[in-house]
XYZ file of C-alpha atoms in Angstrom:
669
model
C 25.333 79.006 -11.261
C 28.807 78.562 -11.886
C 30.448 81.773 -13.024
C 30.327 82.560 -17.481
C 34.430 81.667 -17.402
C 35.265 79.454 -19.943
C 37.092 76.283 -20.041
C 39.711 74.495 -22.320
C 39.163 71.278 -24.812
C 38.798 70.491 -28.072
C 37.267 67.909 -27.637
C 35.561 66.480 -32.119
C 32.009 66.100 -30.240
C 32.800 69.526 -28.070
C 33.468 70.920 -31.108
C 30.694 69.311 -33.320
C 28.384 70.181 -31.045
C 29.459 73.728 -30.943
C 29.305 74.298 -34.474
C 25.546 73.119 -35.005
C 24.308 75.661 -32.189
C 27.082 78.160 -34.060
C 24.968 77.644 -37.609
C 21.171 77.104 -36.148
C 20.263 73.893 -36.852
C 18.551 71.595 -34.900
C 18.700 68.206 -33.122
C 17.498 65.050 -36.165
C 14.932 62.816 -34.393
C 16.645 59.254 -32.990
C 15.609 56.516 -35.980
C 12.687 54.620 -36.557
C 14.639 51.157 -35.678
C 15.315 53.262 -32.121
C 12.009 54.989 -31.358
C 10.896 51.306 -31.771
C 12.749 49.118 -30.590
C 10.637 48.085 -26.574
C 12.382 44.715 -26.176
C 15.425 46.673 -24.054
C 13.521 49.169 -22.004
C 10.722 46.153 -21.124
C 14.399 43.930 -19.508
C 15.303 46.802 -17.794
C 12.039 47.691 -16.291
C 11.804 43.957 -15.367
C 15.017 43.822 -14.510
C 14.595 47.692 -12.330
C 11.825 46.174 -10.441
C 13.567 42.260 -9.390
C 16.925 44.663 -7.043
C 14.661 47.603 -6.500
C 13.640 45.452 -2.365
C 17.447 45.583 -2.373
C 18.273 48.960 -3.357
C 15.493 50.612 -1.426
C 16.876 49.482 2.234
C 20.716 50.710 -0.054
C 18.775 53.689 -0.381
C 17.553 54.432 2.822
C 20.475 53.800 4.364
C 22.598 56.123 3.073
C 19.934 59.004 3.034
C 20.871 58.371 6.559
C 24.824 59.449 5.788
C 24.140 62.060 3.423
C 21.171 63.534 5.790
C 23.589 64.042 8.483
C 26.264 65.126 5.942
C 23.546 67.734 5.051
C 23.367 68.537 8.447
C 26.747 68.996 9.617
C 27.088 70.997 6.388
C 24.574 73.118 7.665
C 25.652 73.448 10.602
C 29.222 74.936 9.445
C 27.894 77.760 7.559
C 25.680 78.654 9.633
C 29.019 78.734 11.815
C 30.960 80.366 9.251
C 28.291 83.414 9.121
C 27.805 84.214 12.259
C 31.392 84.373 12.864
C 31.518 86.444 10.057
C 28.721 88.453 11.278
C 30.888 88.909 14.611
C 33.725 89.582 13.378
C 32.484 92.191 10.984
C 30.636 93.516 14.727
C 33.947 94.013 16.268
C 36.200 94.743 13.130
C 33.989 97.887 13.212
C 33.672 99.010 16.755
C 37.744 98.458 16.336
C 37.885 101.224 13.089
C 34.751 103.559 14.769
C 37.877 103.976 17.046
C 40.634 104.247 14.918
C 38.572 107.088 12.979
C 38.400 109.180 15.456
C 42.568 108.467 16.650
C 42.978 109.969 12.879
C 40.230 112.858 13.759
C 43.134 113.854 17.387
C 46.717 112.641 15.488
C 45.434 116.013 12.329
C 43.698 118.135 15.601
C 45.832 117.569 18.909
C 44.256 120.133 21.137
C 40.475 119.420 19.262
C 37.855 121.239 21.501
C 34.988 118.870 22.839
C 32.774 121.166 20.005
C 35.381 119.277 17.276
C 35.382 116.237 19.291
C 31.958 115.688 19.582
C 30.854 117.438 16.402
C 33.574 114.460 14.523
C 32.315 111.354 16.864
C 27.524 112.610 15.625
C 29.185 113.558 12.277
C 29.971 110.224 11.783
C 27.436 108.395 13.359
C 29.258 106.336 15.742
C 26.398 105.738 18.379
C 23.466 105.185 16.075
C 25.626 102.547 13.762
C 27.808 100.847 17.080
C 24.522 100.872 19.444
C 26.951 98.761 21.344
C 29.447 101.456 22.269
C 29.123 103.179 25.597
C 31.034 106.066 24.747
C 33.650 106.997 22.831
C 37.106 108.835 25.626
C 40.794 110.182 24.670
C 43.724 108.952 26.766
C 46.776 111.791 26.317
C 50.380 110.472 27.387
C 52.003 112.977 29.303
C 55.596 113.247 30.447
C 56.329 114.250 33.742
C 59.157 117.301 30.853
C 55.896 118.647 29.377
C 53.635 118.267 31.833
C 53.735 121.966 32.195
C 53.055 122.476 28.768
C 50.136 120.186 27.701
C 47.833 121.795 31.136
C 48.611 124.950 28.886
C 47.489 123.367 25.666
C 45.120 121.050 27.774
C 43.467 124.648 28.970
C 43.012 126.583 26.020
C 41.358 123.739 23.746
C 39.107 123.778 26.917
C 38.631 126.180 29.473
C 36.647 123.657 31.721
C 39.774 121.894 31.428
C 40.293 120.464 35.151
C 43.076 118.195 36.155
C 41.200 115.500 38.817
C 43.428 112.791 41.033
C 41.571 109.027 41.605
C 44.148 108.372 44.089
C 44.761 111.984 45.851
C 48.194 111.324 48.557
C 49.776 108.705 45.767
C 53.002 109.608 45.004
C 52.885 110.174 40.534
C 53.737 107.832 38.809
C 55.403 109.008 34.608
C 53.687 108.325 32.557
C 50.723 110.160 33.256
C 47.428 109.237 31.692
C 44.757 111.560 31.161
C 41.220 112.331 29.896
C 41.463 114.931 27.692
C 37.484 114.501 25.612
C 34.730 112.251 26.022
C 31.174 111.976 24.367
C 29.144 109.607 25.817
C 26.637 107.105 23.858
C 22.601 106.118 25.034
C 23.989 105.309 28.235
C 26.255 108.311 30.094
C 29.558 107.466 32.371
C 29.742 111.184 33.294
C 33.495 110.129 33.044
C 35.113 113.915 34.463
C 37.165 115.630 32.059
C 40.704 116.626 33.675
C 40.991 112.536 35.412
C 44.291 111.645 35.865
C 43.768 107.947 35.973
C 47.212 105.798 36.062
C 46.521 104.388 38.968
C 44.120 102.518 37.575
C 46.069 99.511 36.521
C 43.533 97.509 34.307
C 43.691 100.612 32.014
C 47.376 101.867 32.406
C 48.621 98.244 31.993
C 47.542 97.895 29.240
C 48.305 101.434 27.558
C 51.875 100.335 28.691
C 51.374 97.663 26.306
C 50.511 98.874 23.821
C 53.045 101.290 23.695
C 55.209 98.849 23.206
C 54.138 96.763 20.849
C 51.933 99.535 18.697
C 48.725 97.773 18.124
C 45.226 97.769 20.102
C 44.512 96.109 23.645
C 41.200 94.657 24.461
C 41.110 94.898 28.799
C 38.112 94.609 31.388
C 37.813 97.402 34.318
C 35.864 94.547 36.235
C 38.928 92.943 38.238
C 40.858 96.579 38.947
C 41.241 97.415 42.541
C 40.952 101.192 42.154
C 37.308 101.990 41.049
C 36.051 98.464 42.806
C 36.952 100.691 45.674
C 35.643 103.240 44.242
C 31.990 100.946 43.348
C 31.828 99.836 47.078
C 32.302 103.755 48.872
C 30.072 106.058 45.551
C 26.817 103.539 44.896
C 26.798 106.442 42.386
C 24.995 104.801 39.080
C 27.532 105.607 36.598
C 30.242 103.597 38.047
C 28.388 100.245 38.711
C 27.318 100.446 34.776
C 31.493 101.208 34.196
C 31.756 97.987 35.851
C 28.874 96.341 34.093
C 30.359 97.211 30.770
C 31.284 93.801 28.779
C 35.121 94.825 27.670
C 36.688 98.375 26.278
C 38.514 98.951 22.965
C 42.385 100.940 22.981
C 44.623 102.212 20.076
C 47.413 104.122 20.239
C 47.333 107.249 18.651
C 50.450 108.525 17.161
C 51.260 112.263 16.113
C 53.491 111.125 12.864
C 53.905 108.802 11.025
C 56.086 106.442 12.640
C 56.894 107.423 15.782
C 58.365 105.954 18.613
C 55.702 106.728 20.612
C 52.097 107.190 21.187
C 50.774 110.382 22.033
C 48.073 108.922 23.590
C 44.802 107.238 23.002
C 41.162 106.852 21.590
C 38.849 104.210 23.537
C 35.921 103.127 23.282
C 33.830 100.366 26.196
C 31.637 98.176 24.691
C 28.677 97.305 26.497
C 25.564 94.533 25.601
C 28.033 93.040 23.212
C 25.593 89.741 23.723
C 22.939 91.781 21.646
C 25.324 91.964 18.483
C 26.516 88.174 19.275
C 22.980 87.375 19.197
C 21.733 89.792 16.113
C 25.013 87.697 13.989
C 23.009 84.578 14.426
C 20.349 85.895 13.334
C 19.489 85.055 9.535
C 21.231 81.272 10.166
C 19.356 77.988 9.041
C 18.780 76.928 12.493
C 19.914 78.055 15.774
C 22.464 78.093 17.734
C 24.483 78.822 20.852
C 27.291 81.085 20.789
C 29.511 82.012 23.016
C 32.121 84.009 22.325
C 35.282 85.370 24.788
C 38.911 87.281 23.997
C 42.347 87.122 25.250
C 42.574 90.164 27.475
C 46.064 92.272 26.877
C 46.359 92.158 31.223
C 48.328 89.323 31.618
C 47.048 86.825 33.215
C 43.231 88.194 33.055
C 42.742 85.395 29.701
C 42.754 83.263 32.790
C 39.770 84.707 33.818
C 36.549 82.988 32.117
C 34.036 85.748 34.764
C 36.438 88.750 32.950
C 37.389 86.733 29.052
C 33.809 85.609 28.620
C 32.323 88.635 25.787
C 29.655 86.986 25.838
C 27.106 83.733 25.700
C 23.895 83.703 23.940
C 22.050 79.912 24.198
C 18.559 80.649 22.828
C 16.861 77.523 21.032
C 20.657 75.567 20.830
C 20.208 74.856 24.826
C 23.327 74.217 26.239
C 26.923 72.984 25.153
C 26.949 70.286 26.627
C 24.401 68.952 24.617
C 24.662 69.778 21.612
C 25.233 67.322 18.189
C 27.799 69.855 16.890
C 30.011 72.310 17.451
C 33.045 74.526 16.089
C 35.627 76.944 17.797
C 36.907 79.394 15.889
C 38.971 82.105 16.136
C 40.126 85.205 14.689
C 43.049 89.035 15.334
C 41.849 92.643 15.065
C 44.381 94.421 15.724
C 46.396 92.389 18.008
C 44.495 90.968 19.540
C 42.316 87.509 19.627
C 38.752 86.430 20.157
C 37.829 83.144 20.159
C 34.264 82.338 19.217
C 32.151 78.534 20.223
C 29.801 77.952 17.924
C 27.140 74.671 19.016
C 24.315 73.651 17.365
C 20.940 71.871 18.643
C 20.661 67.768 20.048
C 17.792 67.297 17.594
C 20.203 68.205 14.810
C 21.571 65.801 13.421
C 18.527 63.071 14.061
C 17.086 61.567 10.716
C 14.137 63.456 9.211
C 10.947 62.330 9.542
C 11.025 62.381 5.396
C 12.688 58.882 6.690
C 9.590 56.377 7.168
C 8.169 57.765 4.165
C 11.932 57.081 2.408
C 11.279 53.725 3.509
C 7.531 53.395 2.027
C 8.325 54.830 -0.643
C 10.486 52.385 -1.363
C 8.892 49.571 -1.485
C 5.807 51.336 -2.898
C 8.566 51.847 -6.206
C 9.577 48.822 -6.380
C 5.944 48.163 -8.222
C 6.131 50.706 -10.102
C 10.306 50.561 -11.315
C 9.924 49.045 -14.728
C 7.326 51.578 -16.094
C 9.001 54.319 -15.237
C 12.847 52.363 -16.675
C 10.771 51.696 -19.935
C 10.167 55.797 -19.513
C 12.933 56.494 -19.280
C 15.297 54.666 -22.082
C 12.333 55.707 -24.542
C 12.887 59.357 -24.059
C 17.065 58.455 -23.200
C 17.755 59.963 -26.624
C 15.503 63.099 -27.376
C 16.989 64.074 -24.006
C 20.692 63.324 -24.531
C 20.012 65.255 -27.758
C 18.189 68.402 -25.777
C 20.937 68.344 -23.581
C 23.402 68.538 -26.075
C 21.866 71.475 -27.619
C 21.893 73.288 -23.993
C 25.123 72.904 -23.277
C 26.294 73.912 -26.802
C 24.140 77.338 -26.026
C 25.247 77.408 -22.667
C 29.267 77.453 -24.261
C 28.668 79.390 -27.108
C 26.761 82.427 -23.864
C 29.759 81.936 -22.043
C 32.686 82.998 -24.791
C 30.268 85.416 -25.531
C 30.802 87.157 -22.151
C 34.526 85.688 -21.703
C 35.470 87.654 -24.567
C 34.594 91.797 -22.955
C 37.448 93.602 -21.235
C 35.502 94.906 -19.149
C 34.812 93.383 -15.363
C 31.469 92.214 -15.869
C 28.825 90.778 -13.359
C 25.685 88.957 -13.210
C 23.306 90.160 -10.326
C 20.145 87.655 -8.745
C 17.640 89.765 -8.062
C 18.762 89.574 -3.909
C 22.057 91.531 -5.446
C 24.422 88.460 -5.170
C 27.109 87.531 -7.598
C 25.709 85.162 -10.560
C 27.771 84.723 -12.306
C 31.308 86.861 -14.026
C 33.417 86.894 -16.629
C 37.919 86.487 -16.073
C 38.367 90.757 -16.366
C 35.377 90.599 -12.993
C 38.249 88.331 -11.453
C 41.943 89.761 -12.405
C 39.827 93.294 -11.111
C 38.853 91.791 -7.417
C 42.380 90.095 -7.005
C 44.100 92.956 -8.589
C 42.975 95.313 -5.916
C 44.607 92.721 -3.459
C 47.918 92.931 -3.333
C 49.655 88.980 -1.872
C 46.469 88.001 -1.211
C 44.129 85.215 -2.886
C 40.682 85.073 -2.283
C 39.712 81.670 -1.734
C 36.918 81.897 -4.725
C 38.383 84.708 -6.931
C 34.861 85.437 -8.953
C 33.375 85.812 -5.409
C 30.178 83.352 -7.242
C 28.049 83.494 -3.980
C 28.814 86.961 -2.707
C 26.451 90.729 -2.672
C 28.101 92.696 -4.041
C 28.623 95.025 -2.098
C 30.834 92.444 0.104
C 32.934 91.544 -3.757
C 34.067 95.104 -2.875
C 33.240 96.486 -0.234
C 36.663 96.440 1.119
C 38.450 97.817 -2.697
C 36.319 101.684 -2.202
C 37.770 103.623 0.274
C 34.948 106.348 -1.279
C 31.571 106.027 -3.332
C 30.194 103.073 -1.804
C 27.283 104.516 -0.360
C 25.331 106.688 -3.808
C 27.269 103.094 -5.653
C 25.296 100.324 -3.500
C 21.790 102.344 -3.509
C 22.188 102.877 -7.209
C 22.582 99.519 -7.721
C 19.210 98.751 -5.579
C 17.208 100.807 -7.454
C 18.044 98.860 -10.274
C 17.164 95.360 -8.474
C 14.280 97.106 -7.147
C 12.650 98.079 -11.409
C 12.953 102.105 -9.871
C 15.519 102.796 -12.706
C 16.497 100.917 -15.892
C 20.417 102.290 -15.267
C 22.461 104.058 -13.459
C 26.300 104.687 -14.217
C 28.708 106.306 -10.924
C 32.753 106.863 -10.961
C 34.234 104.855 -8.284
C 37.799 104.609 -6.924
C 39.161 101.034 -6.509
C 42.046 100.820 -4.681
C 45.054 99.308 -5.648
C 47.261 98.541 -2.280
C 49.025 101.848 -2.593
C 47.242 103.169 -6.081
C 44.192 103.140 -6.677
C 42.091 103.273 -10.484
C 38.667 104.514 -11.731
C 35.595 102.908 -12.675
C 32.766 103.761 -14.730
C 29.988 101.043 -13.134
C 27.281 100.899 -15.722
C 24.088 98.872 -14.199
C 21.137 97.666 -16.038
C 17.925 95.923 -14.704
C 18.327 91.554 -15.975
C 15.747 90.755 -18.283
C 14.155 88.264 -17.057
C 11.362 86.605 -14.708
C 13.740 86.159 -12.215
C 14.702 89.902 -12.323
C 19.035 90.651 -11.328
C 21.663 93.731 -13.191
C 24.213 93.259 -15.006
C 27.226 95.956 -14.040
C 29.384 95.798 -15.842
C 32.963 98.231 -14.610
C 35.462 100.445 -17.674
C 38.542 101.406 -16.596
C 38.417 105.338 -16.641
C 42.084 106.392 -14.659
C 43.468 108.162 -17.260
C 41.207 109.812 -18.437
C 39.753 110.894 -14.328
C 43.820 111.857 -13.920
C 44.460 113.912 -16.789
C 40.523 115.565 -16.162
C 42.114 116.144 -12.388
C 45.732 117.236 -14.252
C 43.747 120.060 -15.483
C 41.450 120.779 -12.344
C 45.466 120.885 -10.731
C 46.691 123.109 -12.559
C 43.025 125.796 -13.137
C 42.971 125.728 -9.339
C 46.823 126.768 -8.391
C 49.547 127.873 -8.590
C 52.491 126.877 -11.198
C 55.782 127.541 -9.432
C 54.912 127.375 -5.520
C 51.656 125.044 -5.270
C 50.055 126.919 -3.790
C 46.084 128.230 -4.551
C 46.203 131.459 -7.802
C 44.154 134.269 -7.057
C 40.779 132.879 -8.754
C 40.941 129.611 -6.493
C 40.890 131.696 -3.385
C 38.650 133.951 -4.349
C 36.279 131.345 -4.321
C 37.532 129.679 -0.570
C 37.425 133.380 -0.028
C 33.223 133.360 -1.078
C 32.579 130.004 0.879
C 34.360 131.375 3.674
C 32.062 134.656 3.798
C 28.470 132.378 3.330
C 29.238 129.658 5.818
C 30.252 132.884 8.450
C 27.213 134.833 7.283
C 24.587 131.905 8.049
C 26.836 130.449 11.092
C 27.584 134.551 12.499
C 31.465 133.776 13.569
C 34.185 135.591 12.567
C 37.090 135.736 9.140
C 40.320 137.053 8.837
C 42.736 137.206 5.727
C 46.818 138.293 6.016
C 48.548 139.976 3.028
C 52.253 139.103 2.912
C 54.155 140.611 0.594
C 58.226 140.325 0.556
C 60.378 143.091 1.097
C 62.389 143.999 -1.504
C 62.426 140.820 -3.334
C 62.611 142.928 -6.676
C 66.353 143.610 -6.420
C 66.843 139.539 -6.003
C 65.633 139.458 -8.788
C 67.706 141.863 -10.362
C 71.010 140.944 -8.725
C 70.458 137.695 -8.891
C 68.525 136.008 -11.565
C 64.747 134.716 -11.970
C 65.896 131.587 -10.663
C 66.815 131.866 -7.707
C 63.671 134.209 -7.738
C 61.538 131.890 -8.002
C 63.248 129.155 -5.630
C 62.943 131.562 -3.302
C 59.647 132.132 -3.684
C 58.641 128.211 -2.988
C 61.239 128.261 -0.189
C 58.788 131.359 1.211
C 55.601 129.523 0.286
C 56.649 126.631 2.523
C 57.795 128.304 5.028
C 53.842 130.420 5.515
C 52.261 126.981 4.731
C 54.324 125.479 8.172
C 54.150 128.044 9.415
C 50.041 128.334 9.545
C 46.972 126.219 10.450
C 46.653 123.105 9.062
C 42.817 124.469 7.856
C 43.984 127.578 6.645
C 44.062 128.388 3.370
C 47.270 129.686 1.911
C 47.672 131.035 -1.753
C 49.898 132.632 -4.073
C 48.543 136.317 -6.052
C 51.403 136.757 -8.787
C 55.350 138.510 -7.857
C 56.054 137.676 -4.040
C 52.557 138.535 -2.941
C 50.550 136.030 -0.988
C 47.549 135.325 1.145
C 46.336 133.849 4.174
C 42.501 133.049 4.986
C 42.215 131.930 7.862
C 37.937 130.587 8.599
C 35.602 130.472 10.322
C 37.551 132.586 13.524
C 37.942 132.182 17.280
C 39.372 135.331 18.279
C 41.429 137.882 16.899
C 44.388 137.114 18.538
C 44.925 134.525 16.277
C 45.175 136.281 13.018
C 47.640 137.797 15.387
C 49.226 134.688 16.509
C 49.371 133.842 12.814
C 50.827 136.871 11.574
C 53.442 136.011 13.983
C 54.500 133.010 13.254
C 54.783 134.165 9.228
C 56.904 137.069 10.014
C 58.769 134.476 12.885
C 59.297 132.090 9.481
C 62.169 134.485 7.928
C 63.853 134.784 10.876
C 65.954 132.591 9.112
C 67.619 132.862 5.551
C 67.136 131.147 2.734
C 69.886 129.507 1.667
C 69.714 129.274 -2.577
C 73.911 127.598 -4.016
C 76.065 128.791 -2.835
C 74.095 132.000 -2.093
C 72.929 133.312 1.539
C 69.549 135.360 1.728
C 67.852 137.088 4.182
C 63.801 137.891 3.087
C 61.557 140.254 5.136
C 57.836 140.883 4.271
C 55.336 142.995 5.792
C 51.817 141.390 6.600
C 49.175 143.043 6.245
C 45.411 142.124 8.202
C 41.780 142.601 7.624
C 39.330 140.891 9.876
C 35.373 140.752 9.502
C 32.576 140.822 12.879
C 29.829 141.067 10.379
C 30.531 139.590 6.469
C 26.742 140.726 5.562
C 28.089 143.743 3.101
C 31.594 142.355 2.377
C 32.753 140.523 -0.653
C 35.852 139.105 -1.397
C 37.567 141.476 -3.556
C 36.294 144.030 -0.641
C 38.359 141.630 2.028
C 41.597 141.348 -0.197
C 41.897 145.553 -0.676
C 40.845 145.997 3.322
C 44.362 143.580 3.159
C-alpha cells in the first residue's frame, strides 16, 4: 500500500470522476447494445484459443526469468535485513561503551561501586550478552603519575599498581586498569594492572589518541598474553585470548580536549551467535561471514584474527552459493565487512514450473470461454474501478489536508500510509540527510522514529503496542523529537484503526511553544531570578528528598550555610547594581568549588546554602567548605572596581536523620 500523498494532475476524466464521487452518484449501467453484443467476445475467444499454445512456451520462459529474478530479489532483501541486524548489534556495543565513557567523563574518580552500579543499572550485559566485560583504562603521563595513584587510591582503597612485565623500563604514557565489571564470564582482570607492555592494547590506544575515534583489536596475536597463557594455564587467560575482538572508545575530560584521559573498552565474545540471530526470520537460509579491519597495522591481513564470525547454517559452503553479496559499513571509524551467500538451489526453477506448462496447455481449451466472459464484464469492472479510484483520491486529499503529522500502522506495527506532514517531520529531524523513503513505508513505527527520540521512546512503544493489541482505545504521550542541536516537543495521540485487519492511527501535534512556556514557569518558580541558583523553596524540597533517602539508606547528609561578610557596605557604598554583580560572581565561585552532585541555592540577600547528600564522610563537608572559602581569596572585579569578598561558613551534619526535618537542618547550619 502506498502512502496517502495526493499527486497533481488536472485531467478532465479524473475531474469528472472526482465530482461524481463528491456528489455520491452511482456509475451508469452499460448500454443494452453493449450488453447484448456478443460477437466481439466470440471472435476474441477464438483468436485466444488459436494463439494460446504459442503463448504457453513464451509464458514458461518468462516465468523462469521471473522466478530467478524473484529469487535474487528475495536474497537481496534477506541480505539487507541481515546486514542491518548485524550493524545494529555492533552499534549497540559501541553505544554501550560510549555511554560508560560518559560516566567516567562526568565523574573521573568514580568509585568501583558507582561504576558497577551504572553498568548494571544500564543493563549492559542483559541487553548485549556478547559483551564479556566493561572496563576503563586511564592514560597516565610521567609527570602526573603520583597524583593519579593518589586519586585512584582515594576512590578505591583496594587499588594496587601491578606491572604486567616487571623489570622492564617503563614507557610513557602508561595505561592503568582502573575500573572492571565482569559480564556473564569473569576474566578476572586485576584492577591496578599497568598494561603498556600488552601491545595489542597499547598500540590501539596510541592510534585512538591520535585519531580521536574508536578502535577494534584482537588479543590473540599479542606476545605478552601468549607468554602468560603458556606459563599460566588458568581459564581466565584462555578466555581472554578466545574473545572475538575488543572495542575501545576514548574518553575526554572536556569537549574539544586534545588528549583523552583514558578509554572505556569491552571484549566481545560469542559474536557468532549474534550474527546467527540477525539471520533469523529471513525468507531463506543464509551463510554469513563477518570480518573487521583491526586497527593494529597489518592485522587486517590475518583472517584468523580479523574474522569476527562465520555461520554457514543451511546455506552450505560459500563456494557453491547461487547468490553472494558483500556489504561494508563503518562505526566510529572502524570498517566491518559482511559477506552473505545463499543456498546452491536458490535460483533453481520452482516446482510449479511443470504444472504451469501443463496448465498452459489446458488453458488453451478454456481460453475462449474465459476471454468471452471477461469482455462482457470489462465495462462493468471499469466503471466500478473508476468509482474506487475516485474514493481513494478523495480519501487521500482529506488525509493530506491534515496539518499534523499522521501515520497509519498495520496490525504488526508497520507504516502503511502517511501524510506529507509526517514526511516533513522525519526529514526535519535528520539535517543534511535525505531518507531513502521519506514516508518510511514498510518500516516499523519504532524504527521510523527511534533515532529521533532521546527519551520517551519506551513509553511510546509500550503505548502503541497496547493500542495494536486492543488493550486500550487511546493513548496520548508527550515526547521530544531531536532536530539537529534543537528539540521540539510533540503530543503523540494513537487510536485503533477500525476494521477487520486492525492497526492504529497516530497523530503528532507540535506543542513546543506550550512546553517551553511551561518549562520557563517551572524554572522561574524554583530558581533565584538574580543568580539562577535554586531558591529557598526548591532547596527545601531537595533537602526533604535527601533526608528521605538518607533514612532509607542509613547514610549521612550535610548542609553548608554561607554568609558574605560586609556585603551591606558594598550595597551602601557602590549601589545595588554592583551588589548584584558581586552576588552573581559569588554564586559562580560557589558552584565551581563544589561537586557536580551537590546542590547550591541562594536563600536571599547574601545568604547561600550547599546540600551534600549522600555524605561519605564528615571530611567531605569540611573540605568542601574549605574550597568555598578559598574561592573568595581572589577579589571580584566589577567594572573599574576591585572588591575583596569574605564569607563565613556554617556546617550542619546529620548522622541519624530519623527525627530531623529540612527546616531543622537549615537552622543548625
